[in-house]
Structure formats: C-alpha cells, structure tokens
C-alpha cells in the first residue's frame, strides 16, 4: 500500500513511465505476484488484456507494436508464467520486436530461502533478451525508461524487467516520471559523402536491383524506395515481412522472396545478373540458405540500414549506416531518371512468377488465397501462420501497403497468426484483421479463441484444413521418406468456433468462401472459416 505521505506506489511509477513512452496495451496472464502492477497499469491508462497462454500474449504484444510502432508490453507472473512465455520472447528477439517483458518475482528478503516457483529468470532469458533488470524503488522510472531505450534501439528486441510484489506496492520515493527524449530525425543531405558515392555507383550500374527488408517497411521508406526504383528502373524484391513496401501491383515489384524454392530459384538467377544490389533495411534472418553469398561478387552489394549486420549471410562491399527513409530522401534528388536492364529481364521474371503461382484448380490452397486477396481491402491486415499455407500465401498475396501482412518470418514459430491478429486489431480497431492458419497451428493455440471472444474482436479466421502438418509432410515426401508424425485428425472447427462464441463454418468451394468472407466483414463477433482441401493440392505449389 502507498504510505501516507505518498499517493504513488512503485507500480504506479512503472506504469506511468510505460504510458509516457506510448504503451497503451499490455497482454499477459496474471499471478499473485503482479496484482499491484495490474492495478497500476489500469490507473495509468494501460489496458491489460488477458491471454490464455503467455507465449500468445507476447505475440499479441508484437501485433500491437506493429500497428502502433510503440513498444509491446507482456506481463507474466513468476516462474511458470515467465517460462511459458519463452517462445514468444524468442520470437520477439528474431522478429526485432521492441517488447518489454515485465514479470513478477519473489520478494528479495525471501528469495534466497524460498524455492516454490523460483527459477533464475535472468538465466532463463539470457540468450533471448537484450538486457534484464530488476526494478528497485529508487530507480524505477529510470530503469523502465532504460529498458525501453534498449528495446527500441536498432536492432529492436525484447528487454526483461522483474518487479517483486513488495517493491510494486511500496511507496514511490520520488514521483518524477522519466519521459522519452524528443526524437529529431533529420534527412540525410544530398551533399552527404555517402549519397554522392552511392549516386555515382548507381550512375555506372546497368542492372541495378533493390532488395527491401522489414526495416524499410517499418521505417516508412516506401515512398522513397518506390521513387528510387522508378527513377533508375530497378526491380524490387522484398522479404515476406516487407511485402507492400512498394505496392505489389507495381510493374517493378517482383514480390516476396526467402522461403519458396520455386520463386527463389528465379529471383536468385536474376540477382546473379545484377551489377549493383541495394539492400535497403534488409535483414537476411528471413531468408534460407540459397541467399548465402547470393552474388559471386559481393562488392556490388550496398547495405543501407541502421543496425550493423549481425549475420554472415553475405558481406556487403559498402555499408551505409542510415535510416533508409532519411537516406533515400537525400539520395533521390541526386539521381537522373533513366532506364536499365536493357535485356528486359525484370519484366519477364515478373510475368513468369505471376504465371507460376497462378491458380491451377477451381478449389484448393491457391483458390483460397485468391478469395482472400479479393476480400481484403488495401488496408486490411492479414496475419499468417507458419506452414505450407504461409509460403503459398506470401508468394501470391498482393500487398498494397507495408505492414499489412504480419507473420513470424525470422523465427517462423507456429501459432503466431492468431495472437498477431488479436494484438493488431486491439491496437487498431479501425482495421479489418484476418488470421490465416493451418489446422496444426490453430490446434496449438486454440484457447486464444476465448481471448478473441472476450475482447470482442470481429476477426476473420481462415483455416487451411488439410489434415496434416503439410509443410513437414511435403518435406518428408521431397526427401523420399515415409510420412510420419504429421497426419492430423479431422477437427470440427466450425463447431468449436461456435462453442467459443463465434460464427463457425466449413467450406469446400470458392463461392461459399467468397460469401462467408463477405458476411464475416460485417459481423460483430469473430468468424472462423475452415477451408477443407487435400494436401495433394500443394504438389509443385512452391
Ligand atoms: C512452435 C513450432 N513447432 C514446430 C514447428 C515446425 N513446423 C513448421 S511448419 C509446421 C507445420 C504446420 O502445420 P499447419 O499449421 O497445419 O500448417 P500447414 O503446413 O499444413 O499449412 C511445423 C510442424 C514450428 N515452426 N514452430
């Protein structure tokens, strides 16, 4: 309880500092150790949303952060609560999510004697978080502000804070709340030496290529990137999470790369013909082994981004440490408009890719993606899970805006789509939000349908029901192995959805799916559409 001289508890200071840094939503599962913290969050204007699993809660926080660009907040209790969140925290580390993980911990005076639920939180999270601190009464606000500064520094990532119940409830010694600095991000000037150097390289290049990544999409570099591509005639390849950084119906857009061997073969072949490759906000954590040393002469690679590379996937000859949006603002005025690729290869590649991923049968995974593409408005948000369906969807999906296709693409964890969709819609209630999942992924975290219901979110959940962990079954078949450990029984998802208070339906043809997608768009509660098809419909799909 606050003492009689103070109206603030440490929990209030923690919550007010988080609020001052833009945090408005917390996701988690409480325990006895965090009840005062929850009280403080509510008083500070941060809504706490109950999830059914802590890993899902971490990924909900990631979805909310993607929509708002504010840090995500996960609240867990001591021991089992934090341990349950490990996969979601690892996801934040690999997806570069600025996630604050706030956990309860046993009070310091008893910690050395007491063993119930006591595990070493810092040691558990050490490989996953950028830092881990315990909040103390004297420095509570500074510690929270420091955690946020570390989490939001490039490359962004999770930071862990422990807060014990007695510290949370103690009277705050000082009431000052540490505010975030006013951030000024000046554009790079066109006379900057790096701009001149790159403009000269671009002038000399006959076949320039752009590969854009998540930091370009998240950092608002889309307009500048499109202008650059158009003025120098450079085709644009994106990672899956950067899809939409340039509208994907643009003639220079070659779509997403990284997971489909079919698409990658063609895109890597094109990259091999380039004489200049501009990597813009690009992190190859989303890419597979084909993208190791993907050009023979790495001196043609120019890497533009804030975070220093933390990988050995390639070694760019030139690295420009700058925010992509600001840098392009300085670069673009220095370039003259001109054509490139005299052989017209990018246009042929674009046409070929469109044919390759076009629909072959009237019903199956291709047709489902087509119906989704037709139903989603340009600013709808689609969260897609890991599995065969994600690879096909990420190749076929036509994103018009950045950050409209959410997924776990670096960590590729299953069961991310529903929590991402929950977080996105909670933070941005004006958007229509879809969650697209396999039957295996949904069954891994089906309890979150209760979260969707309790938060009153009108999500549209589309299930690719092929009664298999299809991606793994396809890999087994590709390796000439027997099918083992991948077959799923046929769950009646429609009935389950109704049991959770939503609208549930199974469909087996494109007309039914179209009608159900349309009806879902005006419903108040959530809709789950189980699309049934056979795994053989994936043969040769990606
Ligand atoms: C937490 C987790 N466990 C296992 C995997 C390995 N894995 C990747 S995709 C996949 C199959 C997913 O099956 P489903 O959700 O039905 O999607 P489908 O492949 O059928 O489209 C598995 C098991 C993973 N990525 N994440």
Coordinates of C-alpha atoms and ligand atoms in Angstrom, one line a residue:
X1 CA 0.0 0.0 0.0
X2 CA 1.2 3.5 -0.6
X3 CA 2.5 5.2 2.6
X4 CA 0.5 8.1 4.0
X5 CA 3.0 10.7 2.6
X6 CA 2.8 9.4 -0.9
X7 CA 0.0 8.8 -3.3
X8 CA 2.1 6.8 -5.7
X9 CA 3.3 3.3 -5.5
X10 CA 6.4 2.0 -7.4
X11 CA 3.9 0.1 -9.6
X12 CA 2.3 3.4 -10.5
X13 CA 5.6 4.9 -11.4
X14 CA 6.4 1.9 -13.6
X15 CA 3.0 2.2 -15.3
X16 CA 3.2 5.9 -15.8
X17 CA 6.7 5.6 -17.3
X18 CA 5.4 3.0 -19.8
X19 CA 2.5 5.2 -20.6
X20 CA 4.8 8.2 -21.2
X21 CA 6.6 6.1 -23.8
X22 CA 3.5 5.3 -25.7
X23 CA 2.4 2.0 -24.2
X24 CA -1.4 1.7 -24.1
X25 CA -1.9 -2.1 -24.1
X26 CA -0.5 -4.9 -22.0
X27 CA -1.0 -8.6 -22.7
X28 CA -0.5 -11.5 -20.4
X29 CA -1.7 -13.8 -17.7
X30 CA -1.5 -12.5 -14.1
X31 CA -0.4 -14.3 -10.9
X32 CA -0.4 -13.3 -7.3
X33 CA 3.0 -11.5 -7.8
X34 CA 1.7 -9.0 -10.3
X35 CA -1.7 -7.9 -8.9
X36 CA -0.4 -4.5 -7.8
X37 CA 1.3 -3.9 -11.1
X38 CA -2.0 -4.7 -12.9
X39 CA -3.7 -2.2 -10.7
X40 CA -1.1 0.4 -11.5
X41 CA -1.4 -0.3 -15.3
X42 CA -5.1 0.3 -15.2
X43 CA -4.8 3.6 -13.2
X44 CA -2.2 4.8 -15.7
X45 CA -4.4 4.1 -18.7
X46 CA -2.8 1.0 -20.0
X47 CA -5.4 -1.7 -20.7
X48 CA -4.4 -5.2 -19.6
X49 CA -5.7 -7.9 -21.9
X50 CA -5.9 -11.4 -20.6
X51 CA -4.5 -14.1 -23.0
X52 CA -4.8 -17.8 -22.4
X53 CA -1.1 -18.5 -22.8
X54 CA 1.9 -16.3 -22.2
X55 CA 3.6 -17.0 -25.5
X56 CA 0.5 -16.0 -27.3
X57 CA 0.4 -12.9 -25.1
X58 CA 4.0 -12.0 -26.1
X59 CA 3.0 -12.3 -29.8
X60 CA -0.2 -10.2 -29.2
X61 CA 2.1 -7.5 -27.9
X62 CA 4.1 -7.8 -31.1
X63 CA 1.0 -7.4 -33.2
X64 CA 0.0 -4.3 -31.3
X65 CA 3.5 -2.9 -31.6
X66 CA 3.4 -3.5 -35.4
X67 CA 0.3 -1.3 -35.7
X68 CA 1.4 1.5 -33.4
X69 CA 5.2 1.5 -33.6
X70 CA 5.1 1.7 -29.7
X71 CA 6.9 -0.9 -27.5
X72 CA 4.9 -4.0 -26.8
X73 CA 4.2 -5.0 -23.2
X74 CA 4.0 -8.5 -21.9
X75 CA 3.1 -9.2 -18.2
X76 CA 3.7 -12.6 -16.6
X77 CA 3.8 -13.9 -13.2
X78 CA 6.9 -15.5 -11.6
X79 CA 8.4 -18.9 -12.7
X80 CA 5.9 -20.9 -14.7
X81 CA 4.3 -17.7 -16.2
X82 CA 7.6 -16.4 -17.5
X83 CA 8.8 -19.8 -18.6
X84 CA 5.6 -20.2 -20.6
X85 CA 6.4 -17.0 -22.5
X86 CA 9.8 -18.2 -23.7
X87 CA 8.8 -19.0 -27.3
X88 CA 7.1 -15.6 -27.6
X89 CA 10.1 -13.8 -26.3
X90 CA 12.4 -15.7 -28.6
X91 CA 10.0 -14.7 -31.4
X92 CA 10.3 -11.0 -30.4
X93 CA 14.1 -11.4 -30.5
X94 CA 14.2 -12.8 -34.0
X95 CA 11.4 -10.6 -35.4
X96 CA 13.1 -7.5 -33.9
X97 CA 10.1 -6.5 -31.8
X98 CA 10.6 -3.9 -29.1
X99 CA 9.0 -6.0 -26.3
X100 CA 9.1 -5.2 -22.6
X101 CA 8.7 -8.3 -20.6
X102 CA 7.5 -7.4 -17.1
X103 CA 7.5 -10.4 -14.7
X104 CA 6.7 -10.8 -11.1
X105 CA 9.5 -12.2 -8.9
X106 CA 9.6 -13.5 -5.3
X107 CA 10.4 -10.7 -2.8
X108 CA 14.1 -10.2 -2.3
X109 CA 14.2 -10.9 1.5
X110 CA 12.8 -14.5 1.0
X111 CA 14.3 -15.2 -2.4
X112 CA 17.4 -17.0 -1.1
X113 CA 15.4 -19.3 1.2
X114 CA 12.2 -19.9 -0.6
X115 CA 12.0 -22.4 -3.5
X116 CA 8.4 -22.6 -4.6
X117 CA 8.2 -21.5 -8.2
X118 CA 11.6 -19.9 -8.0
X119 CA 13.8 -20.2 -11.1
X120 CA 16.5 -17.9 -12.3
X121 CA 14.6 -15.5 -14.6
X122 CA 17.7 -13.8 -16.0
X123 CA 19.4 -17.0 -16.8
X124 CA 16.3 -18.4 -18.5
X125 CA 16.1 -15.5 -20.8
X126 CA 19.7 -14.7 -21.3
X127 CA 20.1 -15.8 -24.9
X128 CA 16.8 -14.1 -25.9
X129 CA 16.7 -10.6 -24.4
X130 CA 18.9 -7.6 -25.0
X131 CA 19.0 -6.9 -21.2
X132 CA 17.4 -7.9 -17.9
X133 CA 17.0 -5.7 -14.9
X134 CA 15.2 -5.8 -11.6
X135 CA 13.1 -2.7 -10.7
X136 CA 14.1 -1.1 -7.4
X137 CA 12.1 1.6 -5.7
X138 CA 14.7 4.4 -6.0
X139 CA 15.3 4.0 -9.7
X140 CA 12.0 2.5 -11.0
X141 CA 11.3 5.1 -13.7
X142 CA 14.8 5.3 -14.9
X143 CA 15.1 1.6 -15.2
X144 CA 11.9 1.3 -17.2
X145 CA 13.0 4.2 -19.5
X146 CA 16.3 2.5 -19.9
X147 CA 14.7 -0.8 -20.8
X148 CA 12.6 0.9 -23.5
X149 CA 15.6 2.8 -24.9
X150 CA 17.4 -0.5 -25.2
X151 CA 14.4 -2.4 -26.7
X152 CA 13.8 0.3 -29.3
X153 CA 17.4 0.8 -30.3
X154 CA 18.3 -0.9 -33.7
X155 CA 18.1 -3.8 -33.9
X156 CA 15.0 -3.7 -31.8
X157 CA 14.2 -6.6 -29.4
X158 CA 13.0 -7.7 -26.1
X159 CA 14.1 -6.5 -22.7
X160 CA 13.1 -8.1 -19.4
X161 CA 12.2 -6.5 -16.1
X162 CA 11.5 -8.2 -12.8
X163 CA 9.3 -6.4 -10.3
X164 CA 8.6 -8.0 -6.9
X165 CA 5.3 -7.6 -5.2
X166 CA 6.6 -5.7 -2.2
X167 CA 8.5 -3.3 -4.4
X168 CA 5.5 -2.8 -6.6
X169 CA 3.3 -1.9 -3.6
X170 CA 5.9 0.2 -1.8
X171 CA 5.5 4.0 -1.7
X172 CA 7.4 5.6 -4.6
X173 CA 10.3 7.6 -3.1
X174 CA 10.1 10.2 -5.9
X175 CA 7.2 11.0 -8.2
X176 CA 9.3 12.1 -11.3
X177 CA 8.5 10.0 -14.4
X178 CA 11.3 9.7 -17.0
X179 CA 9.9 10.9 -20.3
X180 CA 11.2 9.8 -23.7
X181 CA 13.5 12.2 -25.5
X182 CA 12.1 14.3 -28.2
X183 CA 13.4 12.5 -31.3
X184 CA 14.6 14.5 -34.2
X185 CA 15.5 12.5 -37.3
X186 CA 17.0 14.9 -39.9
X187 CA 17.1 13.7 -43.5
X188 CA 20.5 12.9 -44.9
X189 CA 21.6 15.9 -47.0
X190 CA 22.1 15.4 -50.7
X191 CA 25.7 16.7 -50.3
X192 CA 26.5 13.9 -47.8
X193 CA 29.5 12.0 -48.9
X194 CA 27.7 8.6 -48.8
X195 CA 24.9 10.0 -51.0
X196 CA 27.5 11.2 -53.6
X197 CA 29.3 7.8 -53.5
X198 CA 26.2 5.8 -54.0
X199 CA 24.7 8.1 -56.7
X200 CA 27.9 7.6 -58.6
X201 CA 27.7 3.8 -58.2
X202 CA 24.1 3.9 -59.4
X203 CA 25.0 6.0 -62.4
X204 CA 27.5 3.4 -63.5
X205 CA 25.2 0.4 -63.0
X206 CA 23.3 -1.1 -65.9
X207 CA 21.4 -3.7 -64.0
X208 CA 20.5 -2.4 -60.5
X209 CA 18.4 -4.4 -58.2
X210 CA 16.8 -3.5 -54.8
X211 CA 16.2 -5.9 -52.0
X212 CA 14.0 -4.4 -49.3
X213 CA 13.5 -5.7 -45.8
X214 CA 11.3 -5.2 -42.8
X215 CA 13.2 -2.1 -41.5
X216 CA 12.4 -0.3 -44.8
X217 CA 8.7 -1.1 -44.4
X218 CA 8.6 -0.3 -40.7
X219 CA 10.7 2.8 -41.1
X220 CA 8.4 4.4 -43.6
X221 CA 10.9 4.1 -46.5
X222 CA 8.2 3.0 -49.0
X223 CA 7.7 6.3 -50.9
X224 CA 11.4 7.0 -51.3
X225 CA 12.0 3.4 -52.3
X226 CA 9.4 3.5 -55.0
X227 CA 10.8 6.8 -56.3
X228 CA 14.3 5.3 -56.4
X229 CA 13.1 2.2 -58.2
X230 CA 11.2 4.2 -60.8
X231 CA 14.0 6.7 -61.5
X232 CA 16.7 4.1 -62.0
X233 CA 14.5 1.3 -63.4
X234 CA 15.4 -1.1 -60.6
X235 CA 13.2 -4.1 -59.9
X236 CA 12.4 -4.6 -56.2
X237 CA 12.4 -7.9 -54.3
X238 CA 11.2 -7.9 -50.7
X239 CA 11.3 -10.2 -47.8
X240 CA 7.9 -11.6 -46.7
X241 CA 7.6 -9.1 -43.9
X242 CA 8.5 -6.2 -46.2
X243 CA 5.8 -7.0 -48.7
X244 CA 3.9 -3.9 -49.6
X245 CA 6.8 -1.5 -49.1
X246 CA 6.2 -0.9 -52.8
X247 CA 2.7 -1.7 -54.0
X248 CA 2.8 -5.3 -55.3
X249 CA 0.9 -4.5 -58.5
X250 CA 3.7 -2.1 -59.4
X251 CA 5.5 -3.3 -62.6
X252 CA 8.9 -3.2 -60.9
X253 CA 7.8 -5.3 -57.9
X254 CA 8.9 -8.9 -58.0
X255 CA 7.2 -9.9 -54.8
X256 CA 8.5 -11.7 -51.8
X257 CA 11.5 -14.0 -51.5
X258 CA 13.0 -16.3 -49.0
X259 CA 11.0 -19.4 -48.5
X260 CA 9.7 -20.7 -51.8
X261 CA 12.4 -22.7 -53.7
X262 CA 10.4 -22.1 -56.9
X263 CA 10.4 -18.3 -56.6
X264 CA 13.9 -18.2 -55.1
X265 CA 15.4 -20.1 -58.0
X266 CA 14.1 -17.4 -60.4
X267 CA 14.9 -14.4 -58.2
X268 CA 18.4 -15.6 -57.3
X269 CA 19.1 -16.1 -61.0
X270 CA 18.1 -12.5 -61.6
X271 CA 20.2 -11.3 -58.7
X272 CA 23.1 -13.1 -60.3
X273 CA 22.8 -10.9 -63.3
X274 CA 22.7 -7.6 -61.4
X275 CA 25.7 -5.4 -61.4
X276 CA 24.5 -3.4 -58.3
X277 CA 22.3 -4.7 -55.5
X278 CA 20.9 -2.1 -53.0
X279 CA 20.0 -3.8 -49.7
X280 CA 17.6 -1.5 -48.0
X281 CA 16.6 -2.1 -44.4
X282 CA 17.2 -5.8 -45.2
X283 CA 18.0 -8.5 -42.7
X284 CA 18.6 -12.0 -44.1
X285 CA 17.2 -13.6 -41.0
X286 CA 14.1 -14.1 -43.1
X287 CA 15.9 -15.9 -45.8
X288 CA 17.0 -19.6 -46.3
X289 CA 20.4 -21.0 -47.3
X290 CA 20.1 -20.1 -51.0
X291 CA 20.7 -16.5 -50.0
X292 CA 24.1 -17.3 -48.5
X293 CA 26.7 -15.3 -50.6
X294 CA 23.9 -14.9 -53.2
X295 CA 26.1 -12.9 -55.7
X296 CA 29.5 -14.0 -56.7
X297 CA 31.0 -10.5 -56.4
X298 CA 29.9 -9.2 -53.0
X299 CA 31.5 -5.8 -53.8
X300 CA 28.3 -5.0 -55.7
X301 CA 26.3 -5.1 -52.5
X302 CA 25.4 -1.9 -50.8
X303 CA 23.8 -2.3 -47.4
X304 CA 21.7 0.7 -46.2
X305 CA 20.3 0.4 -42.7
X306 CA 20.6 1.4 -39.1
X307 CA 21.5 -1.9 -37.5
X308 CA 25.0 -3.3 -38.0
X309 CA 24.8 -6.7 -39.6
X310 CA 24.8 -9.5 -37.1
X311 CA 24.9 -12.3 -39.6
X312 CA 27.4 -13.8 -42.0
X313 CA 24.9 -14.5 -44.9
X314 CA 26.8 -12.1 -47.2
X315 CA 29.4 -9.4 -46.9
X316 CA 28.4 -6.2 -48.5
X317 CA 31.2 -4.2 -50.1
X318 CA 29.6 -0.9 -48.9
X319 CA 27.7 -0.3 -45.8
X320 CA 25.8 2.9 -45.2
X321 CA 24.6 3.3 -41.6
X322 CA 21.5 5.4 -42.0
X323 CA 17.7 5.2 -41.6
X324 CA 16.5 4.1 -45.0
X325 CA 13.7 6.7 -45.3
X326 CA 16.0 9.6 -44.5
X327 CA 18.8 8.3 -46.7
X328 CA 16.5 7.9 -49.7
X329 CA 15.3 11.4 -49.2
X330 CA 18.8 12.7 -49.6
X331 CA 19.7 10.3 -52.5
X332 CA 16.7 10.6 -54.8
X333 CA 17.2 14.3 -55.8
X334 CA 20.8 13.4 -56.9
X335 CA 19.7 10.8 -59.5
X336 CA 18.7 11.3 -63.1
X337 CA 15.8 9.3 -64.5
X338 CA 16.9 6.6 -66.8
X339 CA 16.2 3.1 -68.0
X340 CA 18.2 0.0 -67.1
X341 CA 18.2 -3.8 -67.7
X342 CA 18.4 -3.4 -71.5
X343 CA 17.5 -7.1 -71.8
X344 CA 14.2 -6.5 -70.0
X345 CA 14.8 -9.4 -67.6
X346 CA 12.8 -8.0 -64.6
X347 CA 9.6 -7.7 -66.6
X348 CA 10.0 -11.3 -67.9
X349 CA 10.6 -12.5 -64.3
X350 CA 7.6 -10.7 -63.0
X351 CA 5.4 -12.2 -65.7
X352 CA 6.8 -15.7 -65.1
X353 CA 6.3 -15.5 -61.4
X354 CA 2.7 -14.5 -61.8
X355 CA 2.1 -17.5 -64.1
X356 CA 4.0 -19.8 -61.8
X357 CA 1.8 -19.0 -58.8
X358 CA -1.5 -18.7 -60.6
X359 CA -4.5 -20.9 -59.7
X360 CA -4.5 -24.3 -61.3
X361 CA -7.7 -25.8 -59.9
X362 CA -11.0 -24.3 -59.0
X363 CA -10.6 -25.3 -55.3
X364 CA -7.5 -25.7 -53.1
X365 CA -5.0 -23.5 -51.4
X366 CA -4.4 -21.3 -54.5
X367 CA -8.1 -20.6 -54.8
X368 CA -8.4 -19.8 -51.1
X369 CA -5.6 -17.2 -51.4
X370 CA -7.3 -15.7 -54.4
X371 CA -10.6 -15.3 -52.5
X372 CA -8.7 -13.7 -49.6
X373 CA -6.9 -11.3 -51.9
X374 CA -10.3 -10.3 -53.3
X375 CA -12.0 -9.9 -49.9
X376 CA -9.3 -8.0 -48.1
X377 CA -9.3 -4.2 -48.6
X378 CA -6.0 -2.5 -49.3
X379 CA -5.6 -1.6 -45.6
X380 CA -6.8 -4.8 -44.2
X381 CA -4.2 -6.6 -42.0
X382 CA -3.6 -10.3 -42.6
X383 CA -1.6 -12.3 -40.1
X384 CA -0.4 -15.6 -41.4
X385 CA 1.0 -18.6 -39.6
X386 CA 3.9 -20.9 -40.3
X387 CA 3.5 -23.8 -42.7
X388 CA 2.8 -24.6 -46.3
X389 CA -0.1 -22.1 -46.4
X390 CA 2.2 -19.2 -45.4
X391 CA 4.7 -19.9 -48.2
X392 CA 2.0 -20.0 -50.8
X393 CA 0.1 -17.0 -49.4
X394 CA 3.3 -15.0 -49.1
X395 CA 4.1 -15.6 -52.7
X396 CA 0.6 -15.0 -54.1
X397 CA -0.5 -12.2 -51.8
X398 CA -0.8 -8.8 -53.4
X399 CA 0.1 -6.3 -50.6
X400 CA -0.7 -2.7 -51.4
X401 CA 0.7 -1.2 -48.2
X402 CA 3.5 -2.0 -45.9
X403 CA 2.9 -3.8 -42.6
X404 CA -0.4 -5.3 -43.8
X405 CA 1.0 -8.9 -43.9
X406 CA 2.1 -9.9 -40.4
X407 CA 4.0 -13.1 -39.7
X408 CA 6.8 -14.7 -37.8
X409 CA 9.3 -14.8 -40.7
X410 CA 12.6 -14.9 -38.9
X411 CA 11.7 -17.3 -36.1
X412 CA 8.9 -18.9 -38.1
X413 CA 7.0 -20.1 -35.0
X414 CA 3.7 -21.9 -35.4
X415 CA 0.7 -20.4 -33.7
X416 CA 1.7 -16.8 -34.3
X417 CA -1.1 -15.7 -36.6
X418 CA -4.0 -15.6 -34.2
X419 CA -2.1 -13.7 -31.5
X420 CA -0.7 -11.3 -34.0
X421 CA -4.2 -10.7 -35.3
X422 CA -5.5 -10.2 -31.8
X423 CA -2.8 -7.7 -31.0
X424 CA -3.2 -5.8 -34.3
X425 CA -6.9 -5.4 -34.0
X426 CA -6.8 -4.5 -30.3
X427 CA -4.3 -1.7 -31.1
X428 CA -6.0 -0.6 -34.3
X429 CA -9.8 -1.2 -34.1
X430 CA -10.4 0.6 -37.4
X431 CA -8.8 -2.2 -39.4
X432 CA -10.3 -5.3 -40.7
X433 CA -8.0 -8.1 -39.5
X434 CA -7.7 -11.7 -40.8
X435 CA -5.8 -14.6 -39.2
X436 CA -4.8 -17.3 -41.7
X437 CA -3.7 -20.5 -40.2
X438 CA -3.1 -24.2 -40.7
X439 CA -5.1 -26.7 -38.7
X440 CA -1.9 -27.7 -36.8
X441 CA -1.1 -24.1 -35.9
X442 CA -4.7 -23.4 -34.7
X443 CA -4.8 -26.6 -32.6
X444 CA -1.6 -25.5 -30.9
X445 CA -3.2 -22.4 -29.5
X446 CA -7.0 -22.8 -29.9
X447 CA -7.6 -21.4 -26.4
X448 CA -6.9 -18.0 -27.8
X449 CA -10.4 -18.1 -29.4
X450 CA -11.6 -17.3 -25.9
X451 CA -9.4 -14.2 -25.9
X452 CA -10.9 -13.2 -29.3
X453 CA -14.3 -13.6 -27.8
X454 CA -13.6 -11.8 -24.5
X455 CA -12.0 -8.9 -26.3
X456 CA -15.0 -8.7 -28.6
X457 CA -12.7 -8.7 -31.7
X458 CA -14.6 -9.3 -35.1
X459 CA -11.6 -11.2 -36.6
X460 CA -11.9 -13.3 -39.7
X461 CA -10.0 -16.6 -39.1
X462 CA -9.4 -18.7 -42.2
X463 CA -8.1 -22.2 -41.6
X464 CA -6.3 -24.2 -44.3
X465 CA -7.6 -27.5 -43.2
X466 CA -5.6 -30.2 -45.0
X467 CA -5.5 -32.6 -42.0
X468 CA -1.7 -32.5 -42.0
X469 CA 1.3 -30.6 -40.8
X470 CA 1.6 -30.1 -44.6
X471 CA 5.0 -28.3 -44.7
X472 CA 6.6 -31.2 -42.9
X473 CA 4.7 -33.9 -44.8
X474 CA 5.8 -32.2 -48.1
X475 CA 9.4 -32.2 -46.8
X476 CA 9.2 -35.9 -46.0
X477 CA 7.9 -36.6 -49.4
X478 CA 10.5 -34.4 -51.1
X479 CA 13.3 -36.3 -49.2
X480 CA 11.8 -39.7 -50.3
X481 CA 10.9 -40.6 -46.7
X482 CA 7.8 -42.2 -45.3
X483 CA 5.0 -40.0 -43.9
X484 CA 5.5 -40.0 -40.1
X485 CA 4.1 -37.9 -37.3
X486 CA 2.4 -35.3 -39.4
X487 CA -1.2 -36.5 -40.0
X488 CA -4.0 -34.7 -38.1
X489 CA -7.5 -36.0 -37.5
X490 CA -10.4 -34.0 -38.8
X491 CA -11.4 -31.4 -36.2
X492 CA -14.8 -29.8 -36.5
X493 CA -13.5 -26.3 -36.2
X494 CA -16.9 -24.8 -37.1
X495 CA -18.5 -26.3 -34.0
X496 CA -15.5 -25.3 -31.9
X497 CA -15.8 -21.7 -33.0
X498 CA -19.4 -21.7 -32.1
X499 CA -18.6 -23.1 -28.7
X500 CA -16.2 -20.2 -28.2
X501 CA -19.0 -17.7 -29.1
X502 CA -18.1 -17.0 -32.7
X503 CA -19.6 -17.9 -36.1
X504 CA -18.1 -21.1 -37.5
X505 CA -18.5 -22.7 -40.9
X506 CA -16.7 -25.2 -43.1
X507 CA -16.4 -24.5 -46.8
X508 CA -15.2 -26.6 -49.8
X509 CA -15.7 -24.3 -52.8
X510 CA -14.7 -20.8 -53.8
X511 CA -18.2 -19.4 -53.9
X512 CA -19.0 -20.4 -50.4
X513 CA -15.7 -19.0 -49.2
X514 CA -16.4 -15.7 -51.0
X515 CA -19.8 -15.4 -49.4
X516 CA -18.5 -16.3 -45.9
X517 CA -15.7 -13.8 -46.2
X518 CA -18.1 -11.1 -47.1
X519 CA -20.5 -11.9 -44.3
X520 CA -17.7 -12.0 -41.8
X521 CA -16.8 -8.5 -42.7
X522 CA -20.0 -7.1 -41.2
X523 CA -20.3 -9.4 -38.2
X524 CA -19.9 -8.1 -34.6
X525 CA -18.2 -11.3 -33.3
X526 CA -15.5 -13.4 -34.8
X527 CA -15.9 -15.7 -37.8
X528 CA -13.9 -18.9 -38.3
X529 CA -13.9 -20.4 -41.8
X530 CA -12.4 -23.9 -42.1
X531 CA -11.4 -24.4 -45.8
X532 CA -11.1 -28.1 -46.4
X533 CA -8.9 -29.4 -49.2
X534 CA -6.4 -32.2 -49.8
X535 CA -2.7 -31.9 -49.2
X536 CA -2.0 -33.2 -52.7
X537 CA -3.2 -29.8 -53.9
X538 CA 0.1 -28.4 -52.7
X539 CA 2.1 -30.6 -55.2
X540 CA 4.5 -28.4 -57.0
X541 CA 2.9 -25.3 -55.5
X542 CA 6.1 -23.6 -54.2
Ligands
LIG1 C1 6.4 -24.0 -32.5 C2 6.8 -24.7 -33.7 N1 6.8 -26.1 -33.7 C3 7.1 -26.7 -34.9 C4 7.5 -26.0 -36.0 C5 7.8 -26.8 -37.3 N2 6.8 -26.6 -38.3 C6 6.8 -25.6 -39.2 S1 5.5 -25.6 -40.2 C7 4.8 -26.9 -39.5 C8 3.5 -27.4 -39.9 C9 2.4 -26.6 -39.6 O1 1.2 -27.2 -39.9 P1 -0.1 -26.5 -40.1 O2 -0.3 -25.4 -39.1 O3 -1.2 -27.4 -40.3 O4 0.2 -25.7 -41.5 P2 0.4 -26.3 -42.9 O5 1.8 -26.6 -43.1 O6 -0.5 -27.6 -43.0 O7 -0.1 -25.3 -43.9 C10 5.6 -27.3 -38.4 C11 5.3 -28.5 -37.6 C12 7.5 -24.6 -35.9 N3 7.8 -23.8 -36.9 N4 7.1 -24.0 -34.8

